[in-house]
PDB file of C-alpha atoms in Angstrom:
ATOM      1  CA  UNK A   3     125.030  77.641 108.116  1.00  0.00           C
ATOM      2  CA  UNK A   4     125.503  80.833 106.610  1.00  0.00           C
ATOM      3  CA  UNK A   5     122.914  80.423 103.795  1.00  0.00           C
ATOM      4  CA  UNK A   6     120.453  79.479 106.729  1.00  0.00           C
ATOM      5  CA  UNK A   7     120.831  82.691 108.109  1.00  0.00           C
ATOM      6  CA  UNK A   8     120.197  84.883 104.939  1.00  0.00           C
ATOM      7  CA  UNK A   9     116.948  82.988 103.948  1.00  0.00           C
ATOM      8  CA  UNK A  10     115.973  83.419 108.013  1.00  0.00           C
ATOM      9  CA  UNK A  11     115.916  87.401 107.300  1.00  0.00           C
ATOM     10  CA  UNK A  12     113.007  89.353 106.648  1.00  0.00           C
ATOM     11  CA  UNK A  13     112.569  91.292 103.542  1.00  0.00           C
ATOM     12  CA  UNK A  14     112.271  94.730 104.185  1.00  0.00           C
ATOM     13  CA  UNK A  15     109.384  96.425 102.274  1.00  0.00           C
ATOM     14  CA  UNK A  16     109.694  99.975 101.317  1.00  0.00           C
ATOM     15  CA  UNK A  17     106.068 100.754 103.566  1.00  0.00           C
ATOM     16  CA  UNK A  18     107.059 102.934 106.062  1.00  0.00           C
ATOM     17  CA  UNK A  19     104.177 105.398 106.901  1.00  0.00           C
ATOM     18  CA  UNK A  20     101.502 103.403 105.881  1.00  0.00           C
ATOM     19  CA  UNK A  21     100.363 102.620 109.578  1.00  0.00           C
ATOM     20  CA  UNK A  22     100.312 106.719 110.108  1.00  0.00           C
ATOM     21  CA  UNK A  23      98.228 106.935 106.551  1.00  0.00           C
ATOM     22  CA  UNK A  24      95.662 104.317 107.703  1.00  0.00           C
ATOM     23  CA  UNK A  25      95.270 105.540 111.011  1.00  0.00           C
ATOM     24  CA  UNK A  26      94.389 109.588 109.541  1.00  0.00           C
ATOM     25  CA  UNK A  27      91.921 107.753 108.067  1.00  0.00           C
ATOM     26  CA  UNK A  28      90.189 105.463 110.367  1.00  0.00           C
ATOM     27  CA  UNK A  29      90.584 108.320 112.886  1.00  0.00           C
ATOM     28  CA  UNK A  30      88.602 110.333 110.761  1.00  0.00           C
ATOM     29  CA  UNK A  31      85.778 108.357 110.287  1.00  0.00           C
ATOM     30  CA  UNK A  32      85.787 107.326 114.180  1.00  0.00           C
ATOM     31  CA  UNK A  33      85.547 110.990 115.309  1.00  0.00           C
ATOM     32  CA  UNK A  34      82.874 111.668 112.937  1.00  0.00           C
ATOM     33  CA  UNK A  35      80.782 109.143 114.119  1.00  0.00           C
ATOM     34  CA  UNK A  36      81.886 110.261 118.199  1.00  0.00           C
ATOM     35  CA  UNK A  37      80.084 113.795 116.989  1.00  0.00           C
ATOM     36  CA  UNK A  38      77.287 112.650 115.307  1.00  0.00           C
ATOM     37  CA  UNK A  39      76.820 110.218 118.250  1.00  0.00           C
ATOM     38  CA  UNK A  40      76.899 113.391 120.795  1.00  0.00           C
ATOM     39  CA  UNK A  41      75.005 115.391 118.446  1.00  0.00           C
ATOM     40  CA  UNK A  42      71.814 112.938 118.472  1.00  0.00           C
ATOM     41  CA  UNK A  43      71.922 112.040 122.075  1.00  0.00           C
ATOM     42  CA  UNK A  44      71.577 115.284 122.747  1.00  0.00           C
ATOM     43  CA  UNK A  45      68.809 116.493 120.885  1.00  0.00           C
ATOM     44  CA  UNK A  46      67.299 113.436 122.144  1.00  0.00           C
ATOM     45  CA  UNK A  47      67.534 114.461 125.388  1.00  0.00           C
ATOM     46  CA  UNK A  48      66.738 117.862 124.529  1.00  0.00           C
ATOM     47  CA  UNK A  49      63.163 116.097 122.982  1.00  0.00           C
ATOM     48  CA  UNK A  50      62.279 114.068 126.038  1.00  0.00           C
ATOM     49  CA  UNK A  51      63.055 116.996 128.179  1.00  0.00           C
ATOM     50  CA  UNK A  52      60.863 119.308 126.078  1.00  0.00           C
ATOM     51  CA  UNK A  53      57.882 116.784 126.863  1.00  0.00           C
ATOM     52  CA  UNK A  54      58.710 115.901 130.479  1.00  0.00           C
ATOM     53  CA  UNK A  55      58.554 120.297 131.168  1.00  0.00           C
ATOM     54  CA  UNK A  56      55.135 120.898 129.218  1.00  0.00           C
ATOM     55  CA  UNK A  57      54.075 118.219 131.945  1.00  0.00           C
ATOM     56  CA  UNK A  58      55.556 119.349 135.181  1.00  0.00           C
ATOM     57  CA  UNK A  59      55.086 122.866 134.510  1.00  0.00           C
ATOM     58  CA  UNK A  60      50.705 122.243 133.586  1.00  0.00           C
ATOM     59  CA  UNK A  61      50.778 119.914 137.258  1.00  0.00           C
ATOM     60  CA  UNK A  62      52.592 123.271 138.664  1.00  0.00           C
ATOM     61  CA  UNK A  63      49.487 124.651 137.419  1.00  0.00           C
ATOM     62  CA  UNK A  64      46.558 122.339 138.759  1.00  0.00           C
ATOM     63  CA  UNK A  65      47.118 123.242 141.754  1.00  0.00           C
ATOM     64  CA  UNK A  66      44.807 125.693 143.535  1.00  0.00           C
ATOM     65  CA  UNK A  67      46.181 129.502 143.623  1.00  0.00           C
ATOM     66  CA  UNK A  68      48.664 128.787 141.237  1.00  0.00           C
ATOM     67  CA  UNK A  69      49.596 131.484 138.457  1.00  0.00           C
ATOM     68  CA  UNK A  70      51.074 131.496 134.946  1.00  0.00           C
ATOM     69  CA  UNK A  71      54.330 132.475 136.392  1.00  0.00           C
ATOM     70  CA  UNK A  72      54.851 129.325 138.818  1.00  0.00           C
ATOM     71  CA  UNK A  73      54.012 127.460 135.622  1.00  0.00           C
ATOM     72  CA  UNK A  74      56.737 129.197 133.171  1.00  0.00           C
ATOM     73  CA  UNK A  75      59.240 128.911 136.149  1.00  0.00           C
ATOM     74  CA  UNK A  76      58.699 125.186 136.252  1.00  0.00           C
ATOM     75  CA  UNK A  77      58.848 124.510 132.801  1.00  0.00           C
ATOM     76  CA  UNK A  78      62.507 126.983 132.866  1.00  0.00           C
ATOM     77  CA  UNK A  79      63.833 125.483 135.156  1.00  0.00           C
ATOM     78  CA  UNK A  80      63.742 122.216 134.081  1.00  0.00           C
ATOM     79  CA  UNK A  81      65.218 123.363 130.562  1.00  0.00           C
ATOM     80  CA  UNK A  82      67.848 125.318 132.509  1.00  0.00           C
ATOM     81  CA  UNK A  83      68.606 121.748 133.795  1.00  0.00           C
ATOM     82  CA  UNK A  84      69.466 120.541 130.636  1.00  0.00           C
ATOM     83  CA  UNK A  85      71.077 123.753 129.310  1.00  0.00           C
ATOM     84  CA  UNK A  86      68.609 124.416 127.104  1.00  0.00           C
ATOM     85  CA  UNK A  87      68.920 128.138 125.297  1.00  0.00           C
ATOM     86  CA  UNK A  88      65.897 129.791 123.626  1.00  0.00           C
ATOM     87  CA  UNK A  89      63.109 127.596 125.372  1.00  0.00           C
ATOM     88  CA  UNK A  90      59.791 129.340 125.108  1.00  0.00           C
ATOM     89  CA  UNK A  91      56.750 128.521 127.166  1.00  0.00           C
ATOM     90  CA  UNK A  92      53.232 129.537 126.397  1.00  0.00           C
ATOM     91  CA  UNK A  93      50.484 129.133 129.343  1.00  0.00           C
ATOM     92  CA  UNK A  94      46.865 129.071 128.245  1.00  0.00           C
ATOM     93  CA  UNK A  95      44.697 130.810 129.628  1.00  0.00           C
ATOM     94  CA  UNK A  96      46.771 133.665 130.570  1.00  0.00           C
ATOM     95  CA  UNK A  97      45.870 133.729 134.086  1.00  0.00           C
ATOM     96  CA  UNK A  98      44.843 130.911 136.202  1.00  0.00           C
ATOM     97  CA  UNK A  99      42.275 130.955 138.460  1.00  0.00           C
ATOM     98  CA  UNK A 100      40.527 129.029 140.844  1.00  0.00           C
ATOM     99  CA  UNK A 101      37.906 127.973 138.639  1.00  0.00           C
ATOM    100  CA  UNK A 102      39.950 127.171 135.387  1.00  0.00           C
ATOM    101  CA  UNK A 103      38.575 124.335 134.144  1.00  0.00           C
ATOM    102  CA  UNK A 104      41.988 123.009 132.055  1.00  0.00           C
ATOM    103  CA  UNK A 105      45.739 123.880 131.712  1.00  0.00           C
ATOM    104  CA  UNK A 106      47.533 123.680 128.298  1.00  0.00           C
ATOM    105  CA  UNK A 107      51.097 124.312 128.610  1.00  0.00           C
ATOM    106  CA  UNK A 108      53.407 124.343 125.099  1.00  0.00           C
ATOM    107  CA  UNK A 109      57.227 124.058 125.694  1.00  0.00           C
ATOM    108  CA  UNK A 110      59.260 124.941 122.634  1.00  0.00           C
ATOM    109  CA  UNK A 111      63.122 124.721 121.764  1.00  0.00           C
ATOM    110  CA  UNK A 112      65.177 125.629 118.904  1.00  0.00           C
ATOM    111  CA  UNK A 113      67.783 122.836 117.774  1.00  0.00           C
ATOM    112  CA  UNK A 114      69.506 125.199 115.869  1.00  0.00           C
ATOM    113  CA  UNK A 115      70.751 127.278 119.264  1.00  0.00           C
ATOM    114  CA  UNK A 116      70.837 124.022 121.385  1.00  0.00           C
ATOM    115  CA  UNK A 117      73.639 121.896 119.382  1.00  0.00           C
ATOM    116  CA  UNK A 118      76.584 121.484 121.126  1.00  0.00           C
ATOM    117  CA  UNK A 119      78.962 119.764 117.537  1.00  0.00           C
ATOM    118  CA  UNK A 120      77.345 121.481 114.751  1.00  0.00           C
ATOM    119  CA  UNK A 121      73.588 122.695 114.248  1.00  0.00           C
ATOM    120  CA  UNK A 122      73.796 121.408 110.606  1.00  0.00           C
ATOM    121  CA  UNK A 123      71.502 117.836 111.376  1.00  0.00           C
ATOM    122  CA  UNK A 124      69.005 119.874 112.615  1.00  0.00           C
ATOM    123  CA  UNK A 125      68.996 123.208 111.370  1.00  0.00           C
ATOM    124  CA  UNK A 126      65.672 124.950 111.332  1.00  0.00           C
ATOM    125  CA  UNK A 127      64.048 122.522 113.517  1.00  0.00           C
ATOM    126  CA  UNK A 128      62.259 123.364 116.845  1.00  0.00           C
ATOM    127  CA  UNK A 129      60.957 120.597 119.537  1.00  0.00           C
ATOM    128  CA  UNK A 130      57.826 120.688 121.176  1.00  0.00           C
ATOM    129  CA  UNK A 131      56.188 119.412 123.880  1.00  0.00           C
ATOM    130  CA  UNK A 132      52.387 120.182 124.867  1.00  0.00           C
ATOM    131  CA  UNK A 133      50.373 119.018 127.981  1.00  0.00           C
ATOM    132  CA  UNK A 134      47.091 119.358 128.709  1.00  0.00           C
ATOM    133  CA  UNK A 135      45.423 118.425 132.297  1.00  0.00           C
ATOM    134  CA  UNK A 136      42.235 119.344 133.632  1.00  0.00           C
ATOM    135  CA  UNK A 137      41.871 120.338 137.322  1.00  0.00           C
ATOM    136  CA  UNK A 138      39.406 117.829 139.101  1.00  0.00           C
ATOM    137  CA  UNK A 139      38.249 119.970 142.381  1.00  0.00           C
ATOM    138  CA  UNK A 140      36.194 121.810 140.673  1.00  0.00           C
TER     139      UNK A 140
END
């Protein structure tokens, strides 16, 4: 009975730690992947929201007696909705007026100010968005 119990018993390996050791390093790699995850979804967004301004800010300016500053405020706001820094919208012509025959509207964002783990994917880079519509009452 005795010699049952011995050969019952568990060896005991010296591998204490090695849990803790594996974990540091799967960790690692996990987290990474979290912040490059974040990191692409939101210049994604920031790409799509770039396009989706240009074209809400050049229907802003269809419209009859609307100016170039109901345009830019459009096309801000909806980058201030997405808490996008730096944006920079150009309005052509410089003034509307009742008889403009087209609207071009360019939105444009720096990814290097708009990264919220590190700029370093997209350093130097800049998203754009353009629309163009033509007014039809005229």
């Amino acid at each position: 009975m005795i010699s049952t119990r011995i050969r019952n018993r568990r060896k005991r390996h010296p591998r204490r730690g090695v849990v803790a050791v594996e974990f540091a390093f799967a960790a690692t790699v996990l987290f990474l992947v979290i912040a490059i995850s974040i990191e692409f979804s939101r210049m994604n967004m920031l790409r799509h929201s770039v396009d989706n301004a240009a074209y809400e800010a050049a229907r802003a300016g269809i419209i009859l007696r609307a100016n170039v500053d109901d345009v830019k405020q459009t096309a801000n706001e909806i980058m201030n909705s997405v808490r996008a820094r730096g944006t920079v919208v150009e309005v052509t012509p410089d003034t509307i007026q009742d008889d403009t025959p087209e609207i071009v509207v360019t939105v444009s964002v720096p990814a290097d100010q708009n990264g919220f783990v590190t700029p370093r994917f997209f350093a130097g880079r800049s998203f754009v968005g353009q629309c163009r519509l033509t007014r039809d009452d005229i």
